[in-house]
Amino acid sequence: MAAPVPDDPLPAIDPELLFSHLSHAKGILAAVSGGPDSMAMMHLLARWGLEHRVSILVATVDHGLRPEAAEEAAFVAREAAALSLPHRTLAWTGEKPKTGLQEAAREARYRLLIRYAREVGASHLVTAHTQDDQAETILMRLAKGSGLKGLTGMRRERNREGITHARPLLGWPKAALLDLCQTSGWRFVTDPSNTDERFARVRWRRLMPRLAEEGLTASRLARLAERVAQADEALEMKAREALEGAAPEAGEGGLSFQAACLAEEPFEIGLRILAQALGRIGLENIRLQRLESCVERLRTAILASESLRLTIAGALLALDRSGRLSLRPEPPRSRGR
């Protein structure tokens, strides 16, 4: 469901509305840490899954970073069993990095969850990200100088290697889920890392009340993300149309097209045209600054009718004097030189 309008009173949480987009799922894997957000989701899913005859399984990831984590996973297993839901603890083993720990833990978490979803034949993975999580994500990306695509925040649904990752609670504040747990008598645990200021997300979380006093509430930040997502979708569509109109030709693992569109279209569209072209040869998630620099150089060369050769993120780009741009992956031996 859509995020509530800022300052509007929240309606009661209705599982029918919350999970309606999951009714076609062929098995749902719920990632449950034991906190109030995920415990509320598990209880609501259990009730909904029973009524709709959708198989619900539960998994808890033990990152091996805190001694309490094993007992928290065992707690979730007991609570899931009480709801007749199968549970599995997934352990992140091996040496942990000394820097970028949260990002590494996040990548490991999804790797384990997606692998297990495939193992049990689940088509969907659901996580309990909330409106507050969305707001924190937007603030963190703003601070890093993100472009429009980054400011779309977390999507309600996305594809992860063939598994649909859904975030049904993204329109709800943490306070509503905590209140639901307390009034319903649903037990939960508190993760001390949620107050550890070594982590950027925790520091942003502590700033949220001050920002809300000035009107920058989690609800308004979440609404901003939705509006940016709408603009992002429109720009992507325009870029796709421009690329299709540039006579693209694929062959031998590469792609070529008439590059005049990179100079004729607004700069933002040019960025997306190049990103989409690179995506067609298997290169995605390229840093915005590198794309910007590359498009600037290409536009200059196109307007001057000059040839140009350059590389970006594992791709070789060659612009000839006729204005046709060819893209292909770098040979393995060339990468990193």
Short mmCIF file of C-alpha atoms in Angstrom, two decimals:
data_model
loop_
_atom_site.label_atom_id
_atom_site.label_comp_id
_atom_site.label_asym_id
_atom_site.label_seq_id
_atom_site.Cartn_x
_atom_site.Cartn_y
_atom_site.Cartn_z
CA MET A 1 0.00 0.00 0.00
CA ALA A 2 1.10 3.59 -0.53
CA ALA A 3 2.83 5.44 2.27
CA PRO A 4 0.37 7.40 4.44
CA VAL A 5 0.10 11.12 3.67
CA PRO A 6 2.35 13.11 6.07
CA ASP A 7 0.61 14.07 9.31
CA ASP A 8 -2.47 11.96 8.48
CA PRO A 9 -3.49 9.52 11.22
CA LEU A 10 -2.44 5.97 10.42
CA PRO A 11 -5.19 3.45 9.73
CA ALA A 12 -5.12 0.02 11.36
CA ILE A 13 -2.67 -2.37 9.75
CA ASP A 14 -4.70 -4.66 7.52
CA PRO A 15 -2.85 -7.82 6.38
CA GLU A 16 -5.19 -8.13 3.38
CA LEU A 17 -3.99 -4.79 2.02
CA LEU A 18 -0.44 -5.22 3.26
CA PHE A 19 0.22 -8.50 1.48
CA SER A 20 -2.26 -8.36 -1.42
CA HIS A 21 0.59 -8.13 -3.95
CA LEU A 22 1.98 -11.44 -2.62
CA SER A 23 -1.10 -13.54 -3.29
CA HIS A 24 0.47 -15.03 -6.44
CA ALA A 25 3.70 -16.03 -4.65
CA LYS A 26 4.87 -19.64 -4.88
CA GLY A 27 6.23 -19.72 -1.36
CA ILE A 28 7.41 -16.76 0.75
CA LEU A 29 10.62 -16.62 2.75
CA ALA A 30 10.36 -14.07 5.56
CA ALA A 31 13.62 -12.65 6.92
CA VAL A 32 13.05 -12.22 10.66
CA SER A 33 15.72 -10.87 13.01
CA GLY A 34 13.63 -10.85 16.19
CA GLY A 35 13.14 -7.07 16.41
CA PRO A 36 9.64 -5.59 16.63
CA ASP A 37 9.45 -4.76 12.91
CA SER A 38 10.17 -8.27 11.69
CA MET A 39 8.23 -9.97 14.49
CA ALA A 40 5.13 -7.93 13.61
CA MET A 41 5.61 -8.92 9.98
CA MET A 42 5.96 -12.60 10.88
CA HIS A 43 2.75 -12.64 12.94
CA LEU A 44 0.79 -10.78 10.27
CA LEU A 45 2.16 -13.03 7.51
CA ALA A 46 1.31 -16.19 9.47
CA ARG A 47 -2.33 -15.17 9.71
CA TRP A 48 -2.52 -14.03 6.08
CA GLY A 49 -0.68 -17.08 4.70
CA LEU A 50 -3.03 -19.47 6.50
CA GLU A 51 -6.10 -17.75 5.06
CA HIS A 52 -4.68 -17.60 1.52
CA ARG A 53 -2.95 -20.99 1.56
CA VAL A 54 0.42 -19.47 0.76
CA SER A 55 3.46 -21.27 2.19
CA ILE A 56 5.42 -19.07 4.64
CA LEU A 57 8.92 -19.97 5.78
CA VAL A 58 11.12 -17.99 8.18
CA ALA A 59 14.88 -17.46 8.20
CA THR A 60 17.15 -15.61 10.60
CA VAL A 61 20.68 -14.63 9.62
CA ASP A 62 23.32 -14.97 12.33
CA HIS A 63 26.17 -12.73 11.19
CA GLY A 64 28.47 -14.07 13.90
CA LEU A 65 29.21 -10.54 15.11
CA ARG A 66 27.56 -10.65 18.55
CA PRO A 67 27.43 -13.47 21.12
CA GLU A 68 23.70 -12.80 21.64
CA ALA A 69 22.87 -13.44 17.97
CA ALA A 70 22.62 -17.22 18.30
CA GLU A 71 20.09 -16.96 21.14
CA GLU A 72 18.12 -14.34 19.21
CA ALA A 73 17.90 -16.74 16.26
CA ALA A 74 16.76 -19.48 18.63
CA PHE A 75 14.12 -17.10 20.02
CA VAL A 76 12.77 -16.45 16.52
CA ALA A 77 12.75 -20.23 15.87
CA ARG A 78 10.60 -20.81 18.96
CA GLU A 79 8.19 -17.99 18.08
CA ALA A 80 7.92 -19.25 14.49
CA ALA A 81 7.23 -22.79 15.70
CA ALA A 82 4.39 -21.46 17.87
CA LEU A 83 2.86 -20.12 14.64
CA SER A 84 3.52 -23.43 12.81
CA LEU A 85 6.06 -21.76 10.54
CA PRO A 86 9.26 -23.62 9.51
CA HIS A 87 12.44 -21.78 10.55
CA ARG A 88 16.08 -21.92 9.53
CA THR A 89 19.09 -20.08 10.95
CA LEU A 90 21.56 -19.02 8.25
CA ALA A 91 25.10 -18.37 9.49
CA TRP A 92 27.60 -15.95 7.95
CA THR A 93 30.87 -17.76 8.50
CA GLY A 94 34.47 -16.92 7.69
CA GLU A 95 36.66 -13.92 8.36
CA LYS A 96 34.89 -10.56 8.67
CA PRO A 97 36.24 -7.35 7.11
CA LYS A 98 37.72 -4.67 9.36
CA THR A 99 36.18 -1.85 7.31
CA GLY A 100 32.81 -1.57 5.58
CA LEU A 101 31.40 -4.15 7.97
CA GLN A 102 27.74 -3.16 7.63
CA GLU A 103 27.84 -3.24 3.84
CA ALA A 104 29.62 -6.60 3.85
CA ALA A 105 27.08 -7.96 6.34
CA ARG A 106 24.23 -6.73 4.17
CA GLU A 107 25.67 -8.42 1.07
CA ALA A 108 26.24 -11.65 3.00
CA ARG A 109 22.69 -11.52 4.41
CA TYR A 110 21.06 -11.28 1.00
CA ARG A 111 23.38 -13.88 -0.47
CA LEU A 112 22.36 -16.37 2.22
CA LEU A 113 18.66 -15.50 2.02
CA ILE A 114 18.47 -15.74 -1.78
CA ARG A 115 20.35 -19.04 -1.78
CA TYR A 116 17.96 -20.46 0.82
CA ALA A 117 14.87 -19.10 -1.00
CA ARG A 118 16.00 -21.03 -4.07
CA GLU A 119 16.65 -24.13 -1.99
CA VAL A 120 13.11 -24.19 -0.60
CA GLY A 121 11.43 -23.13 -3.84
CA ALA A 122 10.20 -19.74 -2.61
CA SER A 123 9.46 -17.16 -5.28
CA HIS A 124 9.49 -14.21 -2.84
CA LEU A 125 11.73 -12.89 -0.07
CA VAL A 126 10.09 -10.40 2.28
CA THR A 127 11.92 -8.09 4.68
CA ALA A 128 10.55 -5.74 7.33
CA HIS A 129 12.01 -2.44 6.13
CA THR A 130 9.89 0.45 7.37
CA GLN A 131 9.21 4.08 6.54
CA ASP A 132 11.92 5.07 9.04
CA ASP A 133 14.44 2.85 7.25
CA GLN A 134 13.48 4.49 3.97
CA ALA A 135 13.94 7.99 5.42
CA GLU A 136 17.37 7.09 6.81
CA THR A 137 18.39 5.66 3.44
CA ILE A 138 17.39 8.89 1.66
CA LEU A 139 19.35 11.03 4.12
CA MET A 140 22.45 8.84 3.82
CA ARG A 141 22.32 9.00 0.03
CA LEU A 142 21.80 12.76 0.06
CA ALA A 143 24.90 13.09 2.21
CA LYS A 144 26.88 11.05 -0.34
CA GLY A 145 25.78 13.27 -3.22
CA SER A 146 23.54 10.68 -4.85
CA GLY A 147 21.78 11.29 -8.15
CA LEU A 148 18.06 10.92 -8.79
CA LYS A 149 18.18 7.14 -9.01
CA GLY A 150 19.72 6.90 -5.55
CA LEU A 151 17.05 9.19 -4.11
CA THR A 152 14.33 6.75 -5.12
CA GLY A 153 15.38 4.90 -1.98
CA MET A 154 14.43 1.30 -1.42
CA ARG A 155 11.88 -0.10 -3.86
CA ARG A 156 8.80 -1.94 -2.62
CA GLU A 157 9.72 -4.76 -4.96
CA ARG A 158 12.88 -5.64 -6.84
CA ASN A 159 14.36 -8.66 -8.52
CA ARG A 160 17.28 -10.36 -6.79
CA GLU A 161 18.69 -13.06 -9.05
CA GLY A 162 15.25 -14.34 -9.99
CA ILE A 163 13.73 -13.97 -6.50
CA THR A 164 11.27 -11.12 -5.90
CA HIS A 165 12.36 -9.10 -2.87
CA ALA A 166 9.29 -7.39 -1.36
CA ARG A 167 9.15 -4.80 1.42
CA PRO A 168 5.46 -4.74 2.44
CA LEU A 169 6.03 -2.53 5.52
CA LEU A 170 7.78 0.30 3.68
CA GLY A 171 4.81 2.64 4.18
CA TRP A 172 4.63 2.11 7.94
CA PRO A 173 6.60 3.81 10.74
CA LYS A 174 8.49 1.73 13.27
CA ALA A 175 6.38 3.23 16.06
CA ALA A 176 3.21 1.67 14.61
CA LEU A 177 4.82 -1.77 14.47
CA LEU A 178 6.25 -1.49 17.97
CA ASP A 179 2.81 -0.49 19.25
CA LEU A 180 1.25 -3.45 17.42
CA CYS A 181 3.68 -5.87 19.07
CA GLN A 182 3.05 -4.40 22.51
CA THR A 183 -0.75 -4.31 22.25
CA SER A 184 -0.87 -7.81 20.72
CA GLY A 185 1.52 -9.35 23.24
CA TRP A 186 4.00 -10.36 20.54
CA ARG A 187 7.46 -10.78 22.02
CA PHE A 188 10.58 -9.29 20.41
CA VAL A 189 14.26 -8.65 21.12
CA THR A 190 16.34 -5.47 21.01
CA ASP A 191 19.55 -5.45 18.99
CA PRO A 192 22.21 -3.30 20.76
CA SER A 193 23.88 -2.55 17.41
CA ASN A 194 20.84 -0.36 16.63
CA THR A 195 22.27 2.17 19.10
CA ASP A 196 25.94 1.77 18.16
CA GLU A 197 27.07 5.14 16.78
CA ARG A 198 29.99 3.59 14.94
CA PHE A 199 27.42 2.93 12.23
CA ALA A 200 26.28 5.79 9.97
CA ARG A 201 22.64 4.67 9.94
CA VAL A 202 22.49 4.89 13.74
CA ARG A 203 23.92 8.41 13.70
CA TRP A 204 21.32 9.50 11.15
CA ARG A 205 18.61 7.83 13.24
CA ARG A 206 19.57 9.97 16.21
CA LEU A 207 19.22 13.11 14.05
CA MET A 208 15.72 12.24 12.86
CA PRO A 209 13.81 13.80 15.80
CA ARG A 210 15.60 17.13 15.32
CA LEU A 211 14.91 17.08 11.58
CA ALA A 212 11.26 16.25 12.25
CA GLU A 213 10.98 19.36 14.43
CA GLU A 214 11.78 21.38 11.30
CA GLY A 215 9.22 19.47 9.25
CA LEU A 216 11.58 16.93 7.66
CA THR A 217 9.70 13.89 8.95
CA ALA A 218 10.23 10.27 7.95
CA SER A 219 6.84 10.36 6.23
CA ARG A 220 7.81 13.34 4.08
CA LEU A 221 11.18 11.86 3.17
CA ALA A 222 9.44 8.63 2.16
CA ARG A 223 6.97 10.61 0.05
CA LEU A 224 9.92 12.40 -1.59
CA ALA A 225 11.36 8.99 -2.53
CA GLU A 226 8.07 8.00 -4.15
CA ARG A 227 7.93 11.19 -6.20
CA VAL A 228 11.56 10.88 -7.27
CA ALA A 229 10.84 7.27 -8.30
CA GLN A 230 8.04 8.50 -10.56
CA ALA A 231 10.37 11.05 -12.19
CA ASP A 232 13.10 8.42 -12.51
CA GLU A 233 10.72 6.05 -14.30
CA ALA A 234 9.74 8.77 -16.79
CA LEU A 235 13.38 9.67 -17.51
CA GLU A 236 14.29 6.00 -17.99
CA MET A 237 11.45 5.62 -20.49
CA LYS A 238 12.57 8.70 -22.42
CA ALA A 239 16.17 7.43 -22.51
CA ARG A 240 15.01 4.01 -23.71
CA GLU A 241 13.04 5.61 -26.55
CA ALA A 242 16.06 7.71 -27.53
CA LEU A 243 18.36 4.68 -27.57
CA GLU A 244 15.89 2.67 -29.66
CA GLY A 245 15.74 5.57 -32.13
CA ALA A 246 19.53 5.60 -32.48
CA ALA A 247 19.69 2.43 -34.62
CA PRO A 248 21.24 0.13 -31.99
CA GLU A 249 22.94 -3.02 -33.30
CA ALA A 250 24.12 -5.87 -31.11
CA GLY A 251 26.81 -8.35 -32.08
CA GLU A 252 29.73 -10.38 -30.69
CA GLY A 253 29.01 -9.34 -27.13
CA GLY A 254 28.97 -5.64 -27.96
CA LEU A 255 26.59 -2.90 -29.02
CA SER A 256 26.77 0.11 -31.33
CA PHE A 257 24.42 3.04 -31.95
CA GLN A 258 24.34 6.53 -33.47
CA ALA A 259 25.69 8.68 -30.64
CA ALA A 260 24.15 12.01 -31.71
CA CYS A 261 21.40 11.44 -29.11
CA LEU A 262 23.99 11.80 -26.34
CA ALA A 263 24.57 15.41 -27.40
CA GLU A 264 21.07 16.29 -28.61
CA GLU A 265 19.19 15.10 -25.55
CA PRO A 266 19.41 16.85 -22.14
CA PHE A 267 22.46 15.76 -20.15
CA GLU A 268 20.43 13.63 -17.70
CA ILE A 269 18.88 11.70 -20.59
CA GLY A 270 22.32 11.25 -22.15
CA LEU A 271 23.57 9.72 -18.91
CA ARG A 272 20.74 7.22 -18.92
CA ILE A 273 21.17 6.37 -22.60
CA LEU A 274 24.79 5.44 -21.97
CA ALA A 275 23.92 3.54 -18.77
CA GLN A 276 21.24 1.55 -20.59
CA ALA A 277 23.61 0.79 -23.47
CA LEU A 278 26.24 -0.45 -21.03
CA GLY A 279 23.56 -2.51 -19.29
CA ARG A 280 22.85 -4.28 -22.58
CA ILE A 281 26.41 -5.61 -22.62
CA GLY A 282 26.19 -6.71 -18.99
CA LEU A 283 27.74 -3.72 -17.21
CA GLU A 284 25.51 -2.13 -14.58
CA ASN A 285 25.63 -0.05 -11.38
CA ILE A 286 28.40 2.19 -12.68
CA ARG A 287 29.31 5.12 -10.43
CA LEU A 288 27.48 8.30 -11.38
CA GLN A 289 30.61 10.47 -11.46
CA ARG A 290 32.27 8.13 -13.96
CA LEU A 291 29.19 8.17 -16.19
CA GLU A 292 29.03 11.97 -16.03
CA SER A 293 32.68 12.35 -17.00
CA CYS A 294 32.29 9.86 -19.85
CA VAL A 295 29.19 11.55 -21.30
CA GLU A 296 30.84 14.98 -21.09
CA ARG A 297 33.79 13.75 -23.16
CA LEU A 298 31.53 12.00 -25.66
CA ARG A 299 29.33 15.09 -26.13
CA THR A 300 32.39 17.25 -26.80
CA ALA A 301 33.71 14.78 -29.37
CA ILE A 302 30.30 14.34 -31.05
CA LEU A 303 29.81 18.09 -31.48
CA ALA A 304 33.32 18.43 -32.93
CA SER A 305 32.85 15.39 -35.24
CA GLU A 306 35.94 13.81 -33.71
CA SER A 307 36.74 10.19 -32.97
CA LEU A 308 37.32 9.11 -29.37
CA ARG A 309 38.34 5.98 -27.50
CA LEU A 310 37.91 5.58 -23.75
CA THR A 311 37.16 3.01 -21.07
CA ILE A 312 34.61 2.93 -18.28
CA ALA A 313 33.96 0.24 -15.67
CA GLY A 314 35.25 -2.65 -17.76
CA ALA A 315 33.98 -1.42 -21.13
CA LEU A 316 35.79 -0.12 -24.22
CA LEU A 317 34.01 2.73 -26.00
CA ALA A 318 34.94 3.78 -29.51
CA LEU A 319 33.34 6.78 -31.24
CA ASP A 320 34.13 7.06 -34.96
CA ARG A 321 34.02 10.22 -37.09
CA SER A 322 30.63 9.27 -38.49
CA GLY A 323 29.23 9.56 -34.99
CA ARG A 324 28.63 5.88 -34.31
CA LEU A 325 29.56 4.66 -30.82
CA SER A 326 30.62 1.06 -30.22
CA LEU A 327 30.71 -0.51 -26.76
CA ARG A 328 32.18 -3.87 -25.78
CA PRO A 329 33.57 -5.44 -22.61
CA GLU A 330 37.30 -5.11 -22.09
CA PRO A 331 39.32 -8.26 -22.72
CA PRO A 332 40.06 -9.95 -19.36
CA ARG A 333 43.80 -9.26 -19.63
CA SER A 334 43.23 -5.54 -20.10
CA ARG A 335 41.20 -4.99 -16.97
CA GLY A 336 42.93 -3.32 -14.09
CA ARG A 337 45.91 -2.06 -16.15
#
